[in-house]
CSV table of C-alpha atoms and ligand atoms in Angstrom, one decimal:
chain,number,residue,atom,x,y,z
X,285,MET,CA,152.4,112.4,124.0
X,286,GLY,CA,152.0,114.9,121.2
X,287,SER,CA,148.7,116.4,120.0
X,288,MET,CA,145.5,115.8,122.0
X,289,ILE,CA,143.2,117.6,119.6
X,290,ASP,CA,141.6,114.5,118.2
X,291,ASN,CA,140.6,113.4,121.7
X,292,TYR,CA,138.1,116.3,121.9
X,293,ILE,CA,136.2,115.6,118.7
X,294,GLY,CA,132.5,115.2,119.4
X,295,SER,CA,133.0,115.7,123.2
X,296,GLU,CA,131.9,118.6,125.3
X,297,ILE,CA,134.8,120.1,127.1
X,298,ASP,CA,134.7,121.4,130.7
X,299,LEU,CA,134.8,125.2,130.2
X,300,GLU,CA,135.8,125.7,133.8
X,301,VAL,CA,139.2,124.2,133.4
X,302,ILE,CA,142.1,124.9,131.1
X,303,THR,CA,142.3,122.6,128.1
X,304,PRO,CA,145.7,121.1,127.1
X,305,LEU,CA,146.2,120.7,123.3
X,306,PHE,CA,149.7,119.5,123.0
X,307,LYS,CA,152.4,118.1,125.3
X,308,GLU,CA,155.9,116.9,124.6
X,309,ASP,CA,158.7,117.1,127.2
X,310,ASP,CA,159.2,120.7,128.1
X,311,TYR,CA,156.8,122.0,125.5
X,312,GLU,CA,153.0,122.5,126.0
X,313,ILE,CA,150.2,124.2,124.3
X,314,TYR,CA,146.8,125.2,125.9
X,315,TRP,CA,143.5,126.6,124.9
X,316,LEU,CA,142.7,129.2,127.6
X,317,GLY,CA,139.1,129.8,126.6
X,318,ILE,CA,137.3,132.0,126.6
X,319,ASP,CA,133.8,130.7,127.3
X,320,ASN,CA,131.6,133.7,126.4
X,321,GLU,CA,128.5,132.3,124.8
X,322,THR,CA,128.3,134.4,121.6
X,323,ALA,CA,128.8,133.5,118.0
X,324,PHE,CA,131.9,135.9,118.0
X,325,ARG,CA,133.6,134.0,120.8
X,326,CYS,CA,137.4,134.3,120.9
X,327,ASN,CA,140.1,131.7,121.3
X,328,VAL,CA,143.1,132.5,123.3
X,329,TYR,CA,146.1,130.1,123.3
X,330,LEU,CA,149.2,129.7,125.4
X,331,ILE,CA,152.5,128.1,124.4
X,332,LYS,CA,154.7,127.1,127.3
X,333,ALA,CA,158.3,126.3,126.3
X,334,GLY,CA,160.4,125.5,129.3
X,335,ASN,CA,160.2,128.5,131.5
X,336,GLU,CA,159.0,130.8,128.8
X,337,ALA,CA,155.3,131.3,128.0
X,338,ILE,CA,153.8,133.3,125.1
X,339,ILE,CA,150.1,134.0,124.9
X,340,ILE,CA,148.6,134.0,121.4
X,341,ASP,CA,146.0,136.7,120.7
X,342,PRO,CA,145.2,137.5,124.4
X,343,GLY,CA,142.0,139.3,123.4
X,344,SER,CA,139.7,141.9,124.6
X,345,ARG,CA,140.1,143.9,127.9
X,346,ALA,CA,136.6,142.6,128.9
X,347,PHE,CA,138.1,139.1,129.4
X,348,PHE,CA,141.5,140.0,130.7
X,349,ASP,CA,140.9,138.9,134.3
X,350,GLU,CA,139.7,135.5,133.2
X,351,VAL,CA,142.5,135.0,130.7
X,352,LYS,CA,145.1,136.1,133.2
X,353,GLN,CA,143.8,133.8,135.9
X,354,ARG,CA,143.9,130.8,133.5
X,355,ALA,CA,147.4,131.7,132.3
X,356,LEU,CA,148.6,132.0,135.9
X,357,GLU,CA,147.3,128.5,136.6
X,358,ILE,CA,149.8,127.2,134.1
X,359,VAL,CA,152.8,129.4,134.7
X,360,PRO,CA,153.9,132.1,137.2
X,361,LEU,CA,153.7,135.7,136.0
X,362,GLU,CA,157.5,136.0,135.7
X,363,ASN,CA,157.4,133.3,133.0
X,364,ILE,CA,154.9,135.1,130.8
X,365,LYS,CA,157.4,136.6,128.4
X,366,GLY,CA,155.4,137.7,125.4
X,367,LEU,CA,152.1,138.2,123.5
X,368,ILE,CA,151.7,137.4,119.9
X,369,LEU,CA,149.2,139.9,118.3
X,370,CYS,CA,148.3,138.7,114.8
X,371,HIS,CA,146.7,142.2,114.0
X,372,GLN,CA,145.5,145.1,116.1
X,373,ASP,CA,141.7,144.4,116.3
X,374,PRO,CA,140.4,144.9,119.9
X,375,ASP,CA,139.2,141.3,120.2
X,376,VAL,CA,142.8,140.2,119.6
X,377,ALA,CA,145.0,142.9,121.1
X,378,ALA,CA,143.3,145.4,123.4
X,379,SER,CA,144.3,143.5,126.6
X,380,MET,CA,147.9,144.2,125.8
X,381,VAL,CA,147.6,147.3,128.0
X,382,ASP,CA,146.5,145.3,130.9
X,383,TRP,CA,149.3,142.8,130.4
X,384,LEU,CA,151.9,145.6,130.1
X,385,THR,CA,150.5,147.3,133.2
X,386,LEU,CA,150.9,144.0,135.1
X,387,LYS,CA,154.3,143.2,133.7
X,388,SER,CA,156.1,146.0,131.7
X,389,ASP,CA,158.8,143.8,130.2
X,390,ILE,CA,156.4,141.6,128.2
X,391,ILE,CA,157.5,141.5,124.5
X,392,ILE,CA,155.0,142.2,121.8
X,393,TYR,CA,155.4,139.9,118.8
X,394,SER,CA,153.7,141.5,115.9
X,395,SER,CA,154.0,142.9,112.4
X,396,ASP,CA,155.3,146.4,111.5
X,397,ARG,CA,151.9,147.5,110.2
X,398,THR,CA,150.2,146.3,113.3
X,399,ASN,CA,152.8,147.9,115.6
X,400,VAL,CA,152.1,151.4,114.3
X,401,LEU,CA,148.5,151.1,115.5
X,402,LEU,CA,149.0,149.3,118.8
X,403,PRO,CA,150.1,152.4,120.8
X,404,HIS,CA,146.6,153.8,120.3
X,405,TYR,CA,145.5,151.4,123.0
X,406,GLY,CA,147.3,153.7,125.4
X,407,ILE,CA,150.8,152.4,126.0
X,408,GLU,CA,153.6,153.2,123.6
X,409,ASP,CA,156.6,152.2,125.6
X,410,TYR,CA,157.0,148.4,125.2
X,411,GLN,CA,159.5,145.9,123.8
X,412,TYR,CA,158.6,145.0,120.2
X,413,TYR,CA,159.6,142.0,118.2
X,414,SER,CA,159.1,142.4,114.5
X,415,ILE,CA,157.9,139.3,112.8
X,416,ASN,CA,158.7,140.8,109.4
X,417,GLN,CA,162.4,141.3,110.4
X,418,ASN,CA,162.6,138.0,112.3
X,419,PRO,CA,160.2,135.4,110.9
X,420,VAL,CA,161.5,132.6,113.1
X,421,TYR,CA,161.6,132.8,116.9
X,422,THR,CA,163.5,130.2,118.9
X,423,PHE,CA,162.6,129.7,122.5
X,424,GLU,CA,165.3,129.3,125.1
X,425,ASN,CA,164.7,125.6,125.1
X,426,GLY,CA,165.3,125.4,121.3
X,427,ARG,CA,161.7,125.0,120.2
X,428,LYS,CA,160.8,127.2,117.2
X,429,ILE,CA,157.8,129.0,115.9
X,430,GLU,CA,157.6,130.6,112.4
X,431,PHE,CA,155.6,133.7,111.5
X,432,VAL,CA,153.9,133.6,108.1
X,433,GLU,CA,152.7,136.9,106.7
X,434,ALA,CA,149.1,136.8,105.5
X,435,PRO,CA,148.5,140.2,103.8
X,436,PHE,CA,144.9,141.4,103.5
X,437,LEU,CA,143.5,138.4,105.5
X,438,HIS,CA,141.9,140.5,106.7
X,439,PHE,CA,144.3,143.3,107.8
X,440,PRO,CA,147.2,144.3,105.4
X,441,GLY,CA,149.7,143.4,108.2
X,442,ALA,CA,148.0,140.2,109.4
X,443,PHE,CA,150.2,137.1,110.0
X,444,THR,CA,149.9,133.5,111.3
X,445,THR,CA,152.1,131.5,113.6
X,446,TYR,CA,153.3,128.0,112.7
X,447,CYS,CA,154.7,125.8,115.5
X,448,LEU,CA,157.4,123.5,114.2
X,449,SER,CA,157.0,121.1,117.2
X,450,SER,CA,153.2,120.6,117.2
X,451,LYS,CA,152.7,121.4,113.5
X,452,PHE,CA,149.9,123.7,114.6
X,453,VAL,CA,149.0,126.8,112.6
X,454,PHE,CA,147.6,129.6,114.8
X,455,SER,CA,145.7,131.3,112.1
X,456,GLY,CA,144.1,134.4,113.7
X,457,ASP,CA,141.1,135.4,111.7
X,458,ILE,CA,141.9,133.0,108.8
X,459,TRP,CA,139.6,129.9,109.1
X,460,ALA,CA,137.7,131.8,111.8
X,461,ALA,CA,134.0,130.8,112.1
X,462,LEU,CA,130.9,132.2,113.7
X,463,ASP,CA,128.7,129.6,115.3
X,464,ILE,CA,126.2,129.3,118.0
X,465,ASN,CA,126.6,125.5,118.5
X,466,TRP,CA,130.3,125.9,119.1
X,467,GLU,CA,132.5,122.9,119.7
X,468,LEU,CA,136.2,122.9,120.5
X,469,VAL,CA,137.1,120.8,117.5
X,470,VAL,CA,135.2,120.6,114.2
X,471,SER,CA,133.2,117.4,113.8
X,472,ASP,CA,131.2,118.1,110.7
X,473,PHE,CA,133.3,120.0,108.2
X,474,GLU,CA,130.5,120.5,105.6
X,475,GLU,CA,128.5,122.3,108.3
X,476,HIS,CA,131.6,124.2,109.4
X,477,ILE,CA,132.0,125.7,105.9
X,478,ASN,CA,128.8,127.6,106.4
X,479,ASN,CA,130.1,129.0,109.7
X,480,MET,CA,133.4,130.0,108.1
X,481,ASN,CA,131.5,131.7,105.2
X,482,LEU,CA,129.7,133.9,107.7
X,483,PHE,CA,133.0,135.4,108.6
X,484,HIS,CA,135.2,135.1,105.5
X,485,ILE,CA,132.9,136.4,102.8
X,486,ASP,CA,132.7,139.8,104.5
X,487,TYR,CA,136.1,140.1,106.1
X,488,MET,CA,138.7,138.5,103.8
X,489,ALA,CA,140.0,140.7,101.0
X,490,SER,CA,139.8,138.4,97.9
X,491,ASN,CA,140.3,135.0,96.5
X,492,ARG,CA,143.8,136.1,95.3
X,493,ALA,CA,144.8,136.9,98.8
X,494,ALA,CA,143.4,133.7,100.2
X,495,LYS,CA,145.0,131.6,97.5
X,496,GLY,CA,148.3,133.4,97.8
X,497,TYR,CA,148.4,132.6,101.5
X,498,VAL,CA,147.7,128.9,100.9
X,499,GLN,CA,150.7,128.8,98.6
X,500,LYS,CA,152.9,130.0,101.4
X,501,ILE,CA,151.9,127.2,103.8
X,502,GLU,CA,150.7,124.3,101.7
X,503,ASN,CA,154.2,122.7,101.7
X,504,LYS,CA,154.3,122.6,105.5
X,505,GLU,CA,153.2,119.6,107.5
X,506,ILE,CA,150.0,120.8,109.3
X,507,ASP,CA,148.5,118.8,112.1
X,508,ALA,CA,145.8,121.3,113.1
X,509,ILE,CA,144.5,124.8,112.4
X,510,LEU,CA,143.7,126.9,115.5
X,511,PRO,CA,141.8,130.1,114.6
X,512,GLN,CA,140.9,133.0,116.8
X,513,HIS,CA,137.2,132.5,116.4
X,514,GLY,CA,135.3,129.2,116.1
X,515,SER,CA,136.4,125.6,116.2
X,516,ILE,CA,139.8,124.1,115.8
X,517,ILE,CA,140.3,122.2,112.6
X,518,ASN,CA,142.0,118.8,113.1
X,519,LYS,CA,144.4,117.0,110.8
X,520,ALA,CA,141.6,115.0,109.0
X,521,HIS,CA,140.2,118.3,107.6
X,522,VAL,CA,143.3,120.3,106.9
X,523,ASP,CA,143.3,119.5,103.2
X,524,GLU,CA,139.7,120.5,102.9
X,525,ALA,CA,140.5,123.7,104.8
X,526,LEU,CA,143.3,124.6,102.4
X,527,ASP,CA,140.9,123.9,99.5
X,528,TYR,CA,138.3,126.1,101.1
X,529,LEU,CA,140.6,129.1,100.9
X,530,ARG,CA,141.8,128.2,97.4
X,531,THR,CA,138.2,128.4,96.1
X,532,LEU,CA,136.8,131.1,98.4
X,533,ARG,CA,135.1,134.1,96.8
X,534,CYS,CA,135.1,136.9,99.3
X,535,GLY,CA,135.6,140.6,99.9
X,536,ILE,CA,136.2,142.6,96.8
X,537,ASP,CA,135.4,139.6,94.6
X,538,ILE,CA,131.9,140.2,95.7
X,539,ALA,CA,131.6,143.8,96.9
X,540,TYR,CA,133.0,145.2,93.7
X,541,GLY,CA,132.2,142.3,91.3
X,542,GLU,CA,134.7,140.4,89.2
X,543,SER,CA,135.9,142.1,86.0
F,178,FE2,FE1,140.2,140.9,112.9
F,179,FE2,FE1,139.0,138.4,115.2
């Protein structure tokens, strides 16, 4: 069956139900929401590999109940094995304490720089998987995801997650966009560039960082980019999205001027 992302272009999705994005045998990927109507809305994703489920960027404590309920519609609690936290911002990671309270053996997949900050949410005793030490994770059913470090985009220890089955890049704040007229999948990329600019120009460190990250992933086959804010970028626009980062002027390029 494969990716369903193109099916959602130009269509309004039902925000009351879970949205499947990829299905192939015992491997599935879902968009869990959330449906808060602000420009800074957050995307939470879930990968279900056999009996193992991992939630990507579970998000704020404010939406924990909703995210939990949606995750549990897909898998039983015992199957939720881990959380991927692409950096420590509260909109990405704060609900880790709620998840760990519910299930103390959940594994936190994150970077070493993020992991020194996460205990400040209030729980310091948890199982930690270092993406810096182990950049490829293999699920029990053999499916693989690869963590790609993205220093200074925007946090020094930020990273993205590439799924080798779906060819999806879960990009965290990279390619994030702020938009009022949100749609699940980008339909007009020209317009979307304005929405990405609203986020990137202020948050991302510099063109050198953006370009450097593109060099790490441009040789991978990418079928879609799934950011933590804004719309999913489908395959038709992946090349333009890579070009966007290659030419982006942002952060210190602007704040301190170019020498
Ligand atoms: Fe962030
Ligand atoms: Fe964010």
